[in-house]
Amino acid sequence: MNLPQHIQFCIDRLENAGFAAYCVGGCVRDHLLGIAPHDYDLCTAATPEKLKEIFSDFPLVLSGEKHGTVGVVFGKEVLEITTFRTEGTYEDGRHPDWVEFVPNLEEDLARRDFTVNAMAYSPTRGFADPFGGQEDLKNGILRAVGEPELRFTEDALRIARGVRFAVRFHLTPEKETEEAMLRLAPRLKKIAAERVFDELCKLLPLMKEGDLLRFAPILGEIIPELKPTFGYDQRNPHHAHDLYTHIAQVTAAVPPELPLRWAALLHDIGKPATSSIDEKGIAHYHGHAQVSAEMAAEVLRRLKAPTQLREQVVALIDQHMTYPIPDKKWLRRRLSRLGEDTLKQLLALQQADTGSKGTANEGDWDYFRQIHNILTEILAENACLQIRDLAVNGHDLMSLGIQGRAIGQTLNCLLEAVIDEQLPNEKTALLAAVNHLQSEEMI
């Protein structure tokens, strides 16, 4: 295992001071998987007091000192070095009630979450793998260290982390581990919303349809609004799948961008609440896009999602049933209103939504090809789509005597006329139109 220079330096300094030191956790796992580690953590027999002495010539971060962690600053990077320790119970579901420093590496590894994260490496002492993490990696197994129920009771966020590790590294949870994850998933409600949201944001871009289906019970505990969709018969000839299977397929089909993945996951959660059955026994879901958008806004507020992300997701869900018309003028207006990025994301969501009904045909794909071709043509023309693109600006209008709110109103009128091809985006023509409006006392 080739270590970065500053990591090797710290290990050497600790060993030369008489203290065993190891790389531990994710960096060891990633190395064994052939993935370049993006960060490193060290563990050592040295106590925090000794660590402060050994690295006294470096800036130190001591916020984690009482839990045995000292951060050594190398430029813009902080390397966390933690004393071998064992822990008490986690009454708050996050922090140990007490920490006891121990001289033994195996005791330290025994407190970690999964065997694949409970391995350590020393350039001089070799690999330490007392719980069989290397064998589990080779066999594609996710296994809790020790008693699964205890591990997840200590910190329920480990359940969500376990899902992420299983998905990212293509691991299958071992039977007792998976049973404990499912049984204790309701404890995720006790975890700080920000921590859960952060895990979901790491997880969602990785998930395929099978992952979303397999771990649906855990997702349902985090987002109870998903539960009514599980196994829900849509009773509509346009849908061949139950509602949650459709949601899983849409989520897996959109590009792995956070706004799109969140929008896909929540885009139909309002359907059960808006269902109506006609005389033929067919279900309809009038207004479900708007109801889903309102529910999604509440979900994301509860999870403390950033405002910008929440607004992006809600806008996509709210508009997902407003399918574009393959008409150049219509698409220009849509581009002007939504912007290029949002319109492309909306099209990606709508295309995945259509393709995941189980009833799509070649005509559906021809429709989307038309939309994309027209959109490409519009963008290649550098069309005037925003007020800033107009050949005139507020100063030009002020020179004609227009003031106050009338400036913005006039610019909006000009933009609409240009988008609808009623006026060319040329300064002379636009100013002439303004003069005409003035003479007609329309502004």
Short mmCIF file of N, CA and C in Angstrom, two decimals, residues 63-69 85-100 111 150-158 187 190-192 194-195:
data_model
loop_
_atom_site.label_atom_id
_atom_site.label_comp_id
_atom_site.label_asym_id
_atom_site.label_seq_id
_atom_site.Cartn_x
_atom_site.Cartn_y
_atom_site.Cartn_z
N SER A 63 -10.65 19.87 18.51
CA SER A 63 -12.08 19.81 18.81
C SER A 63 -12.55 18.40 19.16
N GLY A 64 -11.84 17.37 18.70
CA GLY A 64 -12.23 15.99 19.00
C GLY A 64 -11.37 15.34 20.05
N GLU A 65 -10.61 16.15 20.79
CA GLU A 65 -9.63 15.61 21.72
C GLU A 65 -10.26 14.72 22.78
N LYS A 66 -11.43 15.10 23.31
CA LYS A 66 -12.00 14.31 24.40
C LYS A 66 -12.45 12.93 23.94
N HIS A 67 -12.64 12.78 22.62
CA HIS A 67 -12.95 11.45 22.08
C HIS A 67 -11.71 10.77 21.50
N GLY A 68 -10.54 11.37 21.74
CA GLY A 68 -9.29 10.73 21.37
C GLY A 68 -8.72 11.14 20.03
N THR A 69 -9.30 12.16 19.38
CA THR A 69 -8.86 12.55 18.04
C THR A 69 -8.14 13.88 18.06
N ARG A 85 -9.21 3.07 21.13
CA ARG A 85 -10.19 3.31 22.19
C ARG A 85 -11.30 2.26 22.14
N THR A 86 -11.97 2.13 23.25
CA THR A 86 -13.23 1.41 23.30
C THR A 86 -14.27 2.39 23.82
N GLU A 87 -15.56 2.06 23.65
CA GLU A 87 -16.60 3.05 23.90
C GLU A 87 -17.71 2.46 24.76
N GLY A 88 -18.47 3.36 25.40
CA GLY A 88 -19.66 2.97 26.13
C GLY A 88 -20.88 2.99 25.23
N THR A 89 -22.06 2.97 25.84
CA THR A 89 -23.31 3.01 25.07
C THR A 89 -23.50 4.39 24.46
N TYR A 90 -24.43 4.46 23.49
CA TYR A 90 -24.73 5.71 22.80
C TYR A 90 -26.16 6.13 23.17
N GLU A 91 -26.32 6.79 24.30
CA GLU A 91 -27.67 7.15 24.74
C GLU A 91 -28.34 8.13 23.77
N ASP A 92 -27.54 9.01 23.14
CA ASP A 92 -28.13 9.97 22.20
C ASP A 92 -28.16 9.44 20.78
N GLY A 93 -27.76 8.17 20.58
CA GLY A 93 -27.79 7.58 19.25
C GLY A 93 -26.70 8.08 18.34
N ARG A 94 -25.76 8.85 18.87
CA ARG A 94 -24.71 9.39 18.02
C ARG A 94 -23.35 9.36 18.69
N HIS A 95 -23.27 9.86 19.96
CA HIS A 95 -21.98 9.95 20.64
C HIS A 95 -21.90 8.91 21.75
N PRO A 96 -20.71 8.32 21.94
CA PRO A 96 -20.56 7.37 23.06
C PRO A 96 -20.64 8.11 24.39
N ASP A 97 -21.25 7.44 25.37
CA ASP A 97 -21.38 8.06 26.69
C ASP A 97 -20.02 8.19 27.38
N TRP A 98 -19.12 7.30 27.03
CA TRP A 98 -17.77 7.40 27.56
C TRP A 98 -16.79 6.76 26.58
N VAL A 99 -15.56 7.20 26.66
CA VAL A 99 -14.48 6.67 25.82
C VAL A 99 -13.34 6.25 26.74
N GLU A 100 -12.81 5.07 26.49
CA GLU A 100 -11.66 4.60 27.26
C GLU A 100 -10.54 4.27 26.29
N ARG A 111 -15.02 -1.73 17.77
CA ARG A 111 -16.10 -0.75 17.94
C ARG A 111 -16.61 -0.22 16.60
N LEU A 150 -26.49 -4.32 18.26
CA LEU A 150 -25.74 -3.39 19.09
C LEU A 150 -25.12 -2.29 18.24
N ARG A 151 -24.52 -2.68 17.10
CA ARG A 151 -23.89 -1.68 16.24
C ARG A 151 -24.89 -0.62 15.78
N PHE A 152 -26.12 -1.04 15.41
CA PHE A 152 -27.10 -0.09 14.87
C PHE A 152 -27.84 0.64 15.97
N THR A 153 -27.87 0.05 17.15
CA THR A 153 -28.46 0.76 18.29
C THR A 153 -27.54 1.88 18.74
N GLU A 154 -26.23 1.62 18.69
CA GLU A 154 -25.26 2.65 19.06
C GLU A 154 -25.44 3.90 18.21
N ASP A 155 -25.54 3.71 16.90
CA ASP A 155 -25.71 4.85 15.98
C ASP A 155 -26.53 4.36 14.79
N ALA A 156 -27.80 4.74 14.75
CA ALA A 156 -28.70 4.25 13.71
C ALA A 156 -28.30 4.74 12.33
N LEU A 157 -27.51 5.81 12.25
CA LEU A 157 -27.08 6.27 10.93
C LEU A 157 -26.26 5.20 10.22
N ARG A 158 -25.69 4.26 10.99
CA ARG A 158 -24.94 3.17 10.37
C ARG A 158 -25.83 2.34 9.44
N ARG A 187 -35.33 3.71 13.96
CA ARG A 187 -34.47 4.53 14.81
C ARG A 187 -33.83 5.68 14.04
N LYS A 190 -34.65 9.24 14.88
CA LYS A 190 -34.03 9.93 16.02
C LYS A 190 -32.72 10.62 15.65
N ILE A 191 -32.24 10.35 14.45
CA ILE A 191 -30.97 10.93 14.01
C ILE A 191 -31.20 12.34 13.47
N ALA A 192 -30.25 13.23 13.72
CA ALA A 192 -30.36 14.61 13.22
C ALA A 192 -30.64 14.60 11.73
N GLU A 194 -30.01 16.59 9.35
CA GLU A 194 -28.90 16.97 8.47
C GLU A 194 -27.99 15.77 8.17
N ARG A 195 -27.78 14.92 9.17
CA ARG A 195 -26.92 13.75 8.97
C ARG A 195 -27.58 12.75 8.03
#
